[in-house]
């Protein structure tokens, strides 16, 4: 048992004997990704409701001024006010809290447009359902699951996280973003924020208060409140000299954010690639190497938690170090950028034919299209490259403008152009889900049950259920797909419906 000599070393030797762990975690840095959300595109004229609420395009936090609010309003905290989303403050109030929690936890957006819509719901300023004190925590947990840690952190800041109900999730988010100073300082000022011993030990040691860290560690272990991997890691963290005599620890299957941080601090970092998406943020800084940074960036961009600009910036940092897997995508995108900038149409067509299937295969077609699609809309490329360019343009933010610029020379392209304009296609080409997608843009396609639900202060629940219907439709149930699209349009989410339809039509084999 190392506890007694550990405590003596810390109590008598002071901070000089234990400075190494602090320096070991110091390099993790503060802000690993800019908290910014691309602003909603200006709505183009179309024969639908002009009151459609704009949705976010990804899961990053918007650039807004935030500050803590009173306890009574913490549950309604949001980064996107009603003036931005168009969603009412009563978005959730009529729904059963337990049912709502289950719908949020089980939400599985079938296409990026619905992932963006889910993100908007989680960030919207709206009153929680009655009797749901922990509803803000449910929203933050969902953002964490998507890897949207900047958004989760900003939402917590808006609510004022220095309270017992929010401290646990605040501490987790802060550890994964390298911003643990704030919750640790709050805990030092108010130890009642948590009854957990491990955060107290970690924060006391991080602040250089070695006597307090040692006392908390010893008493927690003696009382059985600190045991297992937490105790072993904190022991090594507090006394690296003693830890040198101990064997390495086997990696945990499901580490907590604190365990992940401590493993790194004691020189036994865990690979983030095998862990839940939230842990990928730790590799974005590049300190774990470019390969790990690339893998993390792709993983987060796929979920909409990293902007396409940031992804392409990481792709462009240097020349590929090898071939295969991510290196092939880096080389292909770099070659495509060069061809787009300086190449002939033939060179551009060749580069596009190389890059597009590689990005599609990894679920990265939408980030690629959002970045390059507008530049491809007006390019007349031959053969398959021309079709790819048109599809990329229709997957971009400027999809409606692109629908007027591309040459729709095939039944499939004419079908996609109609969807982009919010029209029911006149012909049904040989595309997956074509008939169901077309029916979704016909009058009366909506679910009357869900539209009625929206009128009962259950709009958020109705949207979540429409998303589930879309997922069922993407799995092959055509009626559900048509109802989902019709419902989204009836609820004023025309832009989301068009994007979702285009993404499913173009990327059907990549969905699910």
Short mmCIF file of C-alpha atoms in Angstrom, two decimals:
data_model
loop_
_atom_site.label_atom_id
_atom_site.label_comp_id
_atom_site.label_asym_id
_atom_site.label_seq_id
_atom_site.Cartn_x
_atom_site.Cartn_y
_atom_site.Cartn_z
CA UNK A 1 0.00 0.00 0.00
CA UNK A 2 1.45 3.29 -1.12
CA UNK A 3 -0.95 5.59 0.70
CA UNK A 4 1.06 6.32 3.85
CA UNK A 5 4.41 7.20 2.20
CA UNK A 6 2.49 9.12 -0.46
CA UNK A 7 0.78 11.30 2.13
CA UNK A 8 4.01 11.88 4.03
CA UNK A 9 5.80 12.88 0.83
CA UNK A 10 3.09 15.35 -0.09
CA UNK A 11 2.53 16.74 3.40
CA UNK A 12 6.21 17.15 4.25
CA UNK A 13 7.84 17.54 0.87
CA UNK A 14 5.35 20.12 -0.35
CA UNK A 15 4.72 20.95 -3.98
CA UNK A 16 8.33 20.57 -5.04
CA UNK A 17 8.00 16.82 -4.84
CA UNK A 18 4.90 16.77 -6.97
CA UNK A 19 5.25 19.39 -9.67
CA UNK A 20 5.67 16.91 -12.49
CA UNK A 21 2.03 15.85 -12.80
CA UNK A 22 0.90 19.45 -13.21
CA UNK A 23 3.40 20.13 -15.95
CA UNK A 24 2.43 16.87 -17.57
CA UNK A 25 -1.13 18.04 -18.13
CA UNK A 26 -0.35 21.68 -18.76
CA UNK A 27 0.40 21.21 -22.44
CA UNK A 28 -3.12 20.07 -23.20
CA UNK A 29 -4.01 23.74 -23.70
CA UNK A 30 -7.19 25.70 -23.30
CA UNK A 31 -9.45 26.11 -26.34
CA UNK A 32 -9.09 23.20 -28.73
CA UNK A 33 -11.61 24.42 -31.27
CA UNK A 34 -13.19 27.78 -31.90
CA UNK A 35 -16.77 27.89 -30.64
CA UNK A 36 -18.51 29.10 -33.74
CA UNK A 37 -21.53 28.11 -35.76
CA UNK A 38 -21.93 29.05 -39.38
CA UNK A 39 -24.72 31.64 -39.60
CA UNK A 40 -27.95 30.51 -41.20
CA UNK A 41 -28.19 31.16 -44.90
CA UNK A 42 -30.60 33.87 -45.97
CA UNK A 43 -33.84 32.21 -47.04
CA UNK A 44 -34.27 32.22 -50.79
CA UNK A 45 -37.71 33.02 -52.23
CA UNK A 46 -39.84 29.92 -52.40
CA UNK A 47 -43.55 29.07 -52.32
CA UNK A 48 -43.51 28.07 -48.65
CA UNK A 49 -43.87 29.71 -45.26
CA UNK A 50 -41.44 32.60 -44.79
CA UNK A 51 -41.43 31.99 -41.03
CA UNK A 52 -39.32 28.86 -41.15
CA UNK A 53 -36.81 28.86 -38.29
CA UNK A 54 -33.22 28.63 -39.53
CA UNK A 55 -31.26 25.71 -38.18
CA UNK A 56 -27.59 25.38 -37.38
CA UNK A 57 -25.44 23.66 -39.96
CA UNK A 58 -23.26 21.78 -37.48
CA UNK A 59 -22.70 21.19 -33.79
CA UNK A 60 -20.33 24.01 -32.96
CA UNK A 61 -21.35 26.69 -30.50
CA UNK A 62 -22.55 29.96 -32.02
CA UNK A 63 -20.73 33.24 -31.48
CA UNK A 64 -22.97 34.82 -28.86
CA UNK A 65 -22.44 36.73 -25.64
CA UNK A 66 -23.11 34.47 -22.67
CA UNK A 67 -23.31 34.92 -18.95
CA UNK A 68 -24.75 32.97 -16.01
CA UNK A 69 -28.44 33.32 -15.27
CA UNK A 70 -30.55 32.74 -12.21
CA UNK A 71 -31.37 29.28 -10.94
CA UNK A 72 -35.01 29.65 -11.92
CA UNK A 73 -34.07 30.18 -15.57
CA UNK A 74 -31.14 27.76 -15.82
CA UNK A 75 -33.29 25.01 -17.30
CA UNK A 76 -34.36 27.32 -20.13
CA UNK A 77 -30.80 28.36 -20.97
CA UNK A 78 -29.90 28.32 -24.64
CA UNK A 79 -27.38 29.73 -27.08
CA UNK A 80 -29.94 30.26 -29.83
CA UNK A 81 -32.70 32.69 -28.83
CA UNK A 82 -36.22 32.53 -30.21
CA UNK A 83 -35.44 35.44 -32.54
CA UNK A 84 -32.85 33.25 -34.25
CA UNK A 85 -34.49 29.82 -34.26
CA UNK A 86 -38.10 30.87 -34.71
CA UNK A 87 -38.93 28.11 -32.23
CA UNK A 88 -41.33 29.03 -29.40
CA UNK A 89 -40.30 29.16 -25.76
CA UNK A 90 -42.94 26.46 -25.14
CA UNK A 91 -41.02 24.05 -27.38
CA UNK A 92 -40.90 21.36 -24.67
CA UNK A 93 -43.37 22.41 -21.99
CA UNK A 94 -46.28 20.14 -22.91
CA UNK A 95 -44.24 16.93 -23.16
CA UNK A 96 -43.72 14.24 -20.55
CA UNK A 97 -40.13 14.65 -19.22
CA UNK A 98 -39.29 10.94 -19.15
CA UNK A 99 -40.59 10.39 -22.68
CA UNK A 100 -38.72 13.45 -23.91
CA UNK A 101 -35.50 12.29 -22.32
CA UNK A 102 -35.84 8.92 -24.04
CA UNK A 103 -36.50 10.52 -27.42
CA UNK A 104 -33.42 12.73 -27.11
CA UNK A 105 -31.18 9.90 -25.95
CA UNK A 106 -32.40 7.57 -28.70
CA UNK A 107 -32.40 10.13 -31.53
CA UNK A 108 -30.41 8.76 -34.45
CA UNK A 109 -30.34 11.34 -37.26
CA UNK A 110 -30.21 9.52 -40.58
CA UNK A 111 -28.63 12.41 -42.52
CA UNK A 112 -26.53 15.47 -41.62
CA UNK A 113 -29.47 17.85 -42.07
CA UNK A 114 -31.31 16.12 -39.25
CA UNK A 115 -28.20 16.08 -37.08
CA UNK A 116 -28.06 19.85 -37.52
CA UNK A 117 -31.73 20.11 -36.59
CA UNK A 118 -31.17 18.06 -33.45
CA UNK A 119 -28.31 20.37 -32.55
CA UNK A 120 -30.60 23.37 -32.95
CA UNK A 121 -33.14 21.79 -30.59
CA UNK A 122 -30.45 21.17 -27.97
CA UNK A 123 -29.17 24.74 -28.19
CA UNK A 124 -32.53 26.50 -28.40
CA UNK A 125 -33.61 28.82 -25.61
CA UNK A 126 -36.83 27.24 -24.33
CA UNK A 127 -38.55 26.36 -21.08
CA UNK A 128 -38.03 22.78 -19.89
CA UNK A 129 -40.95 20.38 -19.50
CA UNK A 130 -42.72 20.59 -16.17
CA UNK A 131 -40.96 18.81 -13.32
CA UNK A 132 -37.77 18.19 -15.33
CA UNK A 133 -35.04 19.80 -13.24
CA UNK A 134 -32.33 17.83 -15.03
CA UNK A 135 -33.45 18.61 -18.58
CA UNK A 136 -30.51 20.93 -19.24
CA UNK A 137 -28.20 18.06 -18.31
CA UNK A 138 -29.97 15.85 -20.86
CA UNK A 139 -29.33 18.44 -23.56
CA UNK A 140 -25.68 18.85 -22.58
CA UNK A 141 -25.19 15.07 -22.49
CA UNK A 142 -26.56 14.79 -26.03
CA UNK A 143 -24.19 17.50 -27.26
CA UNK A 144 -21.32 15.64 -25.60
CA UNK A 145 -22.33 12.42 -27.32
CA UNK A 146 -22.08 14.18 -30.68
CA UNK A 147 -18.64 15.54 -29.78
CA UNK A 148 -19.98 19.10 -29.66
CA UNK A 149 -18.01 20.00 -26.55
CA UNK A 150 -17.64 23.69 -27.39
CA UNK A 151 -21.41 23.98 -27.70
CA UNK A 152 -21.90 22.01 -24.48
CA UNK A 153 -19.40 24.21 -22.65
CA UNK A 154 -20.98 27.42 -23.90
CA UNK A 155 -24.45 26.19 -22.93
CA UNK A 156 -23.24 25.41 -19.42
CA UNK A 157 -21.62 28.83 -19.15
CA UNK A 158 -24.91 30.40 -20.14
CA UNK A 159 -26.76 28.50 -17.40
CA UNK A 160 -24.14 29.16 -14.73
CA UNK A 161 -22.63 25.72 -14.03
CA UNK A 162 -21.29 26.37 -10.50
CA UNK A 163 -24.20 24.55 -8.88
CA UNK A 164 -24.51 21.00 -7.58
CA UNK A 165 -26.92 19.89 -10.29
CA UNK A 166 -24.57 20.89 -13.12
CA UNK A 167 -21.10 20.49 -11.66
CA UNK A 168 -20.59 16.80 -12.64
CA UNK A 169 -21.28 17.39 -16.34
CA UNK A 170 -19.39 20.72 -16.25
CA UNK A 171 -16.34 18.95 -14.86
CA UNK A 172 -16.51 16.25 -17.56
CA UNK A 173 -16.79 18.75 -20.41
CA UNK A 174 -13.98 20.87 -18.99
CA UNK A 175 -11.62 17.90 -18.68
CA UNK A 176 -12.16 16.92 -22.31
CA UNK A 177 -11.67 20.47 -23.60
CA UNK A 178 -8.64 21.27 -21.45
CA UNK A 179 -10.56 23.97 -19.57
CA UNK A 180 -10.64 22.39 -16.13
CA UNK A 181 -9.39 25.55 -14.42
CA UNK A 182 -12.90 27.01 -14.11
CA UNK A 183 -14.63 24.05 -12.41
CA UNK A 184 -11.57 23.37 -10.26
CA UNK A 185 -11.47 26.98 -9.08
CA UNK A 186 -15.19 26.82 -8.33
CA UNK A 187 -14.72 23.60 -6.38
CA UNK A 188 -11.87 25.08 -4.38
CA UNK A 189 -14.15 27.99 -3.45
CA UNK A 190 -17.17 25.80 -2.72
CA UNK A 191 -16.35 22.16 -1.82
CA UNK A 192 -20.08 21.38 -1.54
CA UNK A 193 -20.43 21.40 -5.34
CA UNK A 194 -19.73 17.67 -5.37
CA UNK A 195 -19.48 14.82 -2.90
CA UNK A 196 -17.16 12.89 -5.21
CA UNK A 197 -13.64 12.59 -3.82
CA UNK A 198 -11.69 12.21 -7.07
CA UNK A 199 -12.45 15.73 -8.40
CA UNK A 200 -11.46 17.20 -5.03
CA UNK A 201 -8.10 15.43 -5.05
CA UNK A 202 -7.42 16.32 -8.67
CA UNK A 203 -8.36 19.96 -8.31
CA UNK A 204 -6.46 20.43 -5.04
CA UNK A 205 -3.30 18.96 -6.55
CA UNK A 206 -3.74 20.99 -9.71
CA UNK A 207 -3.91 24.14 -7.58
CA UNK A 208 -0.73 23.15 -5.73
CA UNK A 209 -2.59 22.52 -2.47
CA UNK A 210 -0.76 19.29 -1.73
CA UNK A 211 -1.78 18.95 1.93
CA UNK A 212 -5.45 19.17 0.98
CA UNK A 213 -4.97 16.75 -1.92
CA UNK A 214 -3.17 14.26 0.30
CA UNK A 215 -5.75 14.48 3.06
CA UNK A 216 -8.65 14.05 0.64
CA UNK A 217 -6.90 11.12 -1.01
CA UNK A 218 -6.10 9.33 2.26
CA UNK A 219 -9.50 9.85 3.84
CA UNK A 220 -11.36 8.95 0.66
CA UNK A 221 -9.47 5.71 0.29
CA UNK A 222 -9.85 4.83 3.96
CA UNK A 223 -13.60 5.36 3.82
CA UNK A 224 -14.00 3.47 0.56
CA UNK A 225 -15.16 6.56 -1.32
CA UNK A 226 -12.07 6.43 -3.54
CA UNK A 227 -11.14 3.07 -4.97
CA UNK A 228 -10.33 1.14 -8.11
CA UNK A 229 -8.85 2.87 -11.12
CA UNK A 230 -9.55 6.38 -9.80
CA UNK A 231 -7.51 5.67 -6.68
CA UNK A 232 -4.65 4.03 -8.58
CA UNK A 233 -4.43 6.84 -11.14
CA UNK A 234 -4.60 9.60 -8.55
CA UNK A 235 -1.87 7.90 -6.55
CA UNK A 236 0.41 7.90 -9.58
CA UNK A 237 -0.62 11.44 -10.43
CA UNK A 238 0.24 12.72 -6.97
CA UNK A 239 3.57 10.90 -6.70
CA UNK A 240 5.25 10.16 -10.04
CA UNK A 241 8.47 9.03 -8.34
CA UNK A 242 6.65 6.25 -6.51
CA UNK A 243 4.66 5.45 -9.64
CA UNK A 244 7.86 4.59 -11.50
CA UNK A 245 8.11 1.43 -9.40
CA UNK A 246 4.59 0.35 -10.32
CA UNK A 247 3.68 -1.66 -13.44
CA UNK A 248 1.73 0.01 -16.23
CA UNK A 249 -2.04 -0.07 -16.01
CA UNK A 250 -4.19 -1.89 -18.58
CA UNK A 251 -6.36 0.55 -20.54
CA UNK A 252 -9.99 0.78 -19.41
CA UNK A 253 -12.80 -0.09 -21.78
CA UNK A 254 -14.96 2.92 -20.89
CA UNK A 255 -12.82 5.52 -19.13
CA UNK A 256 -14.33 8.57 -17.51
CA UNK A 257 -13.05 11.97 -18.65
CA UNK A 258 -11.04 12.21 -15.41
CA UNK A 259 -9.46 8.82 -15.98
CA UNK A 260 -8.65 9.81 -19.56
CA UNK A 261 -6.97 12.97 -18.30
CA UNK A 262 -5.05 11.17 -15.56
CA UNK A 263 -3.81 8.46 -17.92
CA UNK A 264 -2.32 11.21 -20.05
CA UNK A 265 -0.88 13.02 -17.04
CA UNK A 266 0.98 9.93 -15.78
CA UNK A 267 2.47 9.18 -19.18
CA UNK A 268 0.08 6.42 -20.24
CA UNK A 269 -2.20 8.21 -22.75
CA UNK A 270 -5.22 6.37 -24.09
CA UNK A 271 -5.94 6.32 -27.85
CA UNK A 272 -9.01 8.48 -28.42
CA UNK A 273 -9.99 6.69 -31.63
CA UNK A 274 -11.45 3.71 -29.75
CA UNK A 275 -13.40 5.85 -27.28
CA UNK A 276 -16.72 7.74 -27.58
CA UNK A 277 -16.71 10.69 -29.95
CA UNK A 278 -16.33 13.31 -27.21
CA UNK A 279 -12.81 12.07 -26.46
CA UNK A 280 -11.72 12.84 -30.03
CA UNK A 281 -11.55 16.54 -29.16
CA UNK A 282 -8.38 15.84 -27.17
CA UNK A 283 -6.53 14.97 -30.39
CA UNK A 284 -7.54 18.11 -32.29
CA UNK A 285 -4.63 20.14 -30.94
CA UNK A 286 -2.13 18.05 -32.90
CA UNK A 287 -0.07 17.23 -29.83
CA UNK A 288 -0.78 13.54 -30.36
CA UNK A 289 0.50 13.69 -33.92
CA UNK A 290 -0.99 14.60 -37.28
CA UNK A 291 -2.50 11.16 -37.89
CA UNK A 292 -4.44 11.31 -34.63
CA UNK A 293 -5.45 14.89 -35.42
CA UNK A 294 -6.72 13.86 -38.86
CA UNK A 295 -8.67 10.92 -37.48
CA UNK A 296 -10.26 13.12 -34.82
CA UNK A 297 -11.10 15.88 -37.30
CA UNK A 298 -12.81 13.45 -39.68
CA UNK A 299 -14.75 11.84 -36.88
CA UNK A 300 -16.01 15.16 -35.55
CA UNK A 301 -16.72 16.62 -39.00
CA UNK A 302 -18.77 13.53 -39.82
CA UNK A 303 -21.00 14.35 -36.85
CA UNK A 304 -21.16 18.05 -37.66
CA UNK A 305 -19.12 18.96 -34.57
CA UNK A 306 -16.22 20.37 -36.62
CA UNK A 307 -16.58 22.83 -39.47
CA UNK A 308 -15.58 21.91 -42.99
CA UNK A 309 -13.16 24.84 -42.91
CA UNK A 310 -11.33 23.36 -39.93
CA UNK A 311 -11.30 19.90 -41.49
CA UNK A 312 -9.84 21.17 -44.76
CA UNK A 313 -7.35 23.26 -42.82
CA UNK A 314 -6.08 20.16 -41.01
CA UNK A 315 -5.94 18.27 -44.32
CA UNK A 316 -3.70 21.03 -45.68
CA UNK A 317 -1.17 21.19 -42.84
CA UNK A 318 1.53 19.18 -44.63
CA UNK A 319 2.21 16.52 -47.24
CA UNK A 320 0.79 13.03 -46.60
CA UNK A 321 3.25 10.90 -44.66
CA UNK A 322 2.24 7.59 -46.24
CA UNK A 323 -0.46 6.00 -48.36
CA UNK A 324 -3.70 4.25 -47.54
CA UNK A 325 -6.67 5.19 -45.34
CA UNK A 326 -6.66 8.85 -44.27
CA UNK A 327 -3.47 9.61 -46.21
CA UNK A 328 -5.24 8.82 -49.49
CA UNK A 329 -8.01 11.27 -48.60
CA UNK A 330 -5.51 13.96 -47.66
CA UNK A 331 -3.65 13.52 -50.95
CA UNK A 332 -6.89 13.45 -52.96
CA UNK A 333 -8.29 16.61 -51.36
CA UNK A 334 -4.99 18.46 -51.70
CA UNK A 335 -4.84 17.44 -55.36
CA UNK A 336 -8.44 18.50 -55.90
CA UNK A 337 -7.83 21.92 -54.33
CA UNK A 338 -4.84 22.45 -56.60
CA UNK A 339 -6.82 21.40 -59.69
CA UNK A 340 -9.73 23.65 -58.73
CA UNK A 341 -7.38 26.57 -58.30
CA UNK A 342 -4.98 26.15 -61.20
CA UNK A 343 -5.95 23.13 -63.28
CA UNK A 344 -7.77 22.62 -66.55
CA UNK A 345 -11.27 21.18 -66.70
CA UNK A 346 -9.78 17.80 -67.54
CA UNK A 347 -7.45 17.92 -64.53
CA UNK A 348 -10.28 19.08 -62.29
CA UNK A 349 -12.55 16.29 -63.52
CA UNK A 350 -9.87 13.69 -62.83
CA UNK A 351 -9.18 15.07 -59.35
CA UNK A 352 -12.91 15.18 -58.53
CA UNK A 353 -13.41 11.59 -59.65
CA UNK A 354 -10.62 10.61 -57.25
CA UNK A 355 -11.59 12.68 -54.20
CA UNK A 356 -15.38 12.30 -54.21
CA UNK A 357 -15.67 8.52 -53.72
CA UNK A 358 -13.00 8.58 -51.01
CA UNK A 359 -14.85 11.26 -49.06
CA UNK A 360 -18.23 9.61 -49.60
CA UNK A 361 -16.95 6.29 -48.31
CA UNK A 362 -16.08 7.95 -44.99
CA UNK A 363 -19.33 9.89 -44.60
CA UNK A 364 -17.56 13.16 -45.45
CA UNK A 365 -19.36 14.04 -48.68
CA UNK A 366 -21.43 16.79 -47.06
CA UNK A 367 -18.46 18.65 -45.50
CA UNK A 368 -16.64 18.33 -48.83
CA UNK A 369 -19.70 19.60 -50.72
CA UNK A 370 -20.30 22.49 -48.34
CA UNK A 371 -16.75 23.68 -48.89
CA UNK A 372 -16.36 23.07 -52.63
CA UNK A 373 -19.93 22.71 -53.93
CA UNK A 374 -20.59 26.38 -54.78
CA UNK A 375 -17.41 26.51 -56.89
CA UNK A 376 -18.46 23.39 -58.77
CA UNK A 377 -22.01 24.51 -59.58
CA UNK A 378 -21.02 26.48 -62.66
CA UNK A 379 -18.28 24.16 -63.97
CA UNK A 380 -19.14 22.15 -67.06
CA UNK A 381 -17.20 18.95 -66.50
CA UNK A 382 -17.47 15.90 -68.75
CA UNK A 383 -19.14 12.61 -67.94
CA UNK A 384 -19.20 11.27 -64.41
CA UNK A 385 -17.32 14.28 -63.08
CA UNK A 386 -20.15 16.54 -64.27
CA UNK A 387 -22.70 14.49 -62.36
CA UNK A 388 -20.53 14.53 -59.23
CA UNK A 389 -20.10 18.29 -59.49
CA UNK A 390 -23.87 18.76 -59.74
CA UNK A 391 -24.51 16.51 -56.75
CA UNK A 392 -21.87 18.30 -54.68
CA UNK A 393 -23.45 21.65 -55.54
CA UNK A 394 -26.87 20.36 -54.47
CA UNK A 395 -25.41 19.20 -51.15
CA UNK A 396 -23.95 22.63 -50.42
CA UNK A 397 -25.54 25.49 -48.52
CA UNK A 398 -26.30 27.13 -51.88
CA UNK A 399 -28.35 24.18 -53.10
CA UNK A 400 -31.30 26.26 -54.31
CA UNK A 401 -29.10 28.66 -56.26
CA UNK A 402 -27.23 25.66 -57.67
CA UNK A 403 -30.51 24.17 -58.89
CA UNK A 404 -30.79 27.09 -61.32
CA UNK A 405 -27.16 26.87 -62.49
CA UNK A 406 -26.57 23.19 -63.16
CA UNK A 407 -27.58 21.56 -66.42
CA UNK A 408 -30.24 19.00 -65.46
CA UNK A 409 -29.84 16.73 -68.46
CA UNK A 410 -30.88 13.43 -66.86
CA UNK A 411 -34.03 12.22 -65.11
CA UNK A 412 -32.07 11.84 -61.88
CA UNK A 413 -30.75 15.41 -61.95
CA UNK A 414 -34.16 16.82 -62.84
CA UNK A 415 -35.56 14.96 -59.84
CA UNK A 416 -32.88 16.38 -57.54
CA UNK A 417 -33.40 19.89 -58.89
CA UNK A 418 -37.12 19.66 -58.10
CA UNK A 419 -36.34 18.62 -54.52
CA UNK A 420 -33.91 21.51 -54.18
CA UNK A 421 -36.68 23.91 -55.19
CA UNK A 422 -39.21 22.33 -52.83
CA UNK A 423 -41.33 20.98 -55.67
CA UNK A 424 -42.92 17.56 -56.06
CA UNK A 425 -40.97 15.93 -58.93
CA UNK A 426 -43.10 15.09 -61.94
CA UNK A 427 -41.13 11.94 -62.80
CA UNK A 428 -39.69 9.23 -60.58
CA UNK A 429 -36.22 8.12 -61.71
CA UNK A 430 -34.39 4.96 -60.72
CA UNK A 431 -33.05 6.42 -57.48
CA UNK A 432 -33.36 4.91 -53.99
CA UNK A 433 -36.42 6.21 -52.13
CA UNK A 434 -37.43 8.33 -55.16
CA UNK A 435 -41.18 7.65 -54.95
CA UNK A 436 -41.33 8.26 -51.20
CA UNK A 437 -39.26 11.43 -51.48
CA UNK A 438 -41.51 12.78 -54.21
CA UNK A 439 -44.62 11.98 -52.17
CA UNK A 440 -43.16 13.89 -49.24
CA UNK A 441 -43.33 17.11 -51.25
CA UNK A 442 -46.92 16.58 -52.36
CA UNK A 443 -49.80 18.32 -50.54
CA UNK A 444 -51.17 16.50 -47.50
CA UNK A 445 -48.11 14.36 -46.82
CA UNK A 446 -47.76 15.43 -43.20
CA UNK A 447 -48.73 13.40 -40.14
CA UNK A 448 -51.87 14.93 -38.63
CA UNK A 449 -50.99 13.40 -35.26
CA UNK A 450 -47.61 15.14 -35.17
CA UNK A 451 -48.92 18.48 -36.38
CA UNK A 452 -51.61 18.31 -33.69
CA UNK A 453 -48.92 17.49 -31.13
CA UNK A 454 -47.03 20.61 -32.15
CA UNK A 455 -50.08 22.67 -31.25
CA UNK A 456 -50.07 21.30 -27.70
CA UNK A 457 -46.76 22.89 -26.68
CA UNK A 458 -45.02 19.69 -27.80
CA UNK A 459 -43.32 21.01 -30.93
CA UNK A 460 -39.92 19.68 -29.87
CA UNK A 461 -41.34 16.22 -29.34
CA UNK A 462 -43.12 16.36 -32.70
CA UNK A 463 -39.85 17.25 -34.43
CA UNK A 464 -37.99 14.42 -32.69
CA UNK A 465 -40.70 11.96 -33.74
CA UNK A 466 -40.56 13.24 -37.32
CA UNK A 467 -36.82 12.61 -37.27
CA UNK A 468 -37.46 9.06 -36.10
CA UNK A 469 -39.98 8.61 -38.93
CA UNK A 470 -37.35 9.78 -41.41
CA UNK A 471 -34.92 7.21 -40.01
CA UNK A 472 -37.51 4.48 -40.48
CA UNK A 473 -38.05 5.73 -44.02
CA UNK A 474 -34.32 5.66 -44.74
CA UNK A 475 -34.39 2.02 -43.64
CA UNK A 476 -36.99 1.27 -46.32
CA UNK A 477 -40.42 2.29 -45.01
CA UNK A 478 -41.56 4.64 -47.76
CA UNK A 479 -44.72 5.83 -46.02
CA UNK A 480 -42.73 6.92 -42.96
CA UNK A 481 -40.29 8.82 -45.15
CA UNK A 482 -43.07 10.70 -46.94
CA UNK A 483 -44.80 11.52 -43.64
CA UNK A 484 -41.55 12.73 -42.11
CA UNK A 485 -40.83 15.13 -44.96
CA UNK A 486 -44.41 16.36 -45.09
CA UNK A 487 -44.41 16.93 -41.34
CA UNK A 488 -41.13 18.84 -41.33
CA UNK A 489 -42.50 21.10 -44.05
CA UNK A 490 -45.82 21.57 -42.24
CA UNK A 491 -43.93 22.54 -39.08
CA UNK A 492 -42.08 25.26 -40.98
CA UNK A 493 -38.81 23.37 -41.45
CA UNK A 494 -38.75 23.60 -45.24
CA UNK A 495 -34.99 24.08 -45.52
CA UNK A 496 -34.33 21.03 -43.35
CA UNK A 497 -36.78 18.94 -45.37
CA UNK A 498 -35.12 19.87 -48.67
CA UNK A 499 -31.61 19.24 -47.37
CA UNK A 500 -32.59 15.92 -45.82
CA UNK A 501 -34.30 14.79 -49.03
CA UNK A 502 -31.32 15.75 -51.18
CA UNK A 503 -28.86 14.09 -48.84
CA UNK A 504 -30.83 10.85 -48.76
CA UNK A 505 -31.39 10.82 -52.52
CA UNK A 506 -27.73 11.47 -53.34
CA UNK A 507 -26.08 9.55 -50.52
CA UNK A 508 -28.63 6.78 -49.97
CA UNK A 509 -26.08 3.99 -50.02
CA UNK A 510 -23.98 5.85 -47.44
CA UNK A 511 -26.85 6.32 -44.95
CA UNK A 512 -27.04 3.90 -42.05
#
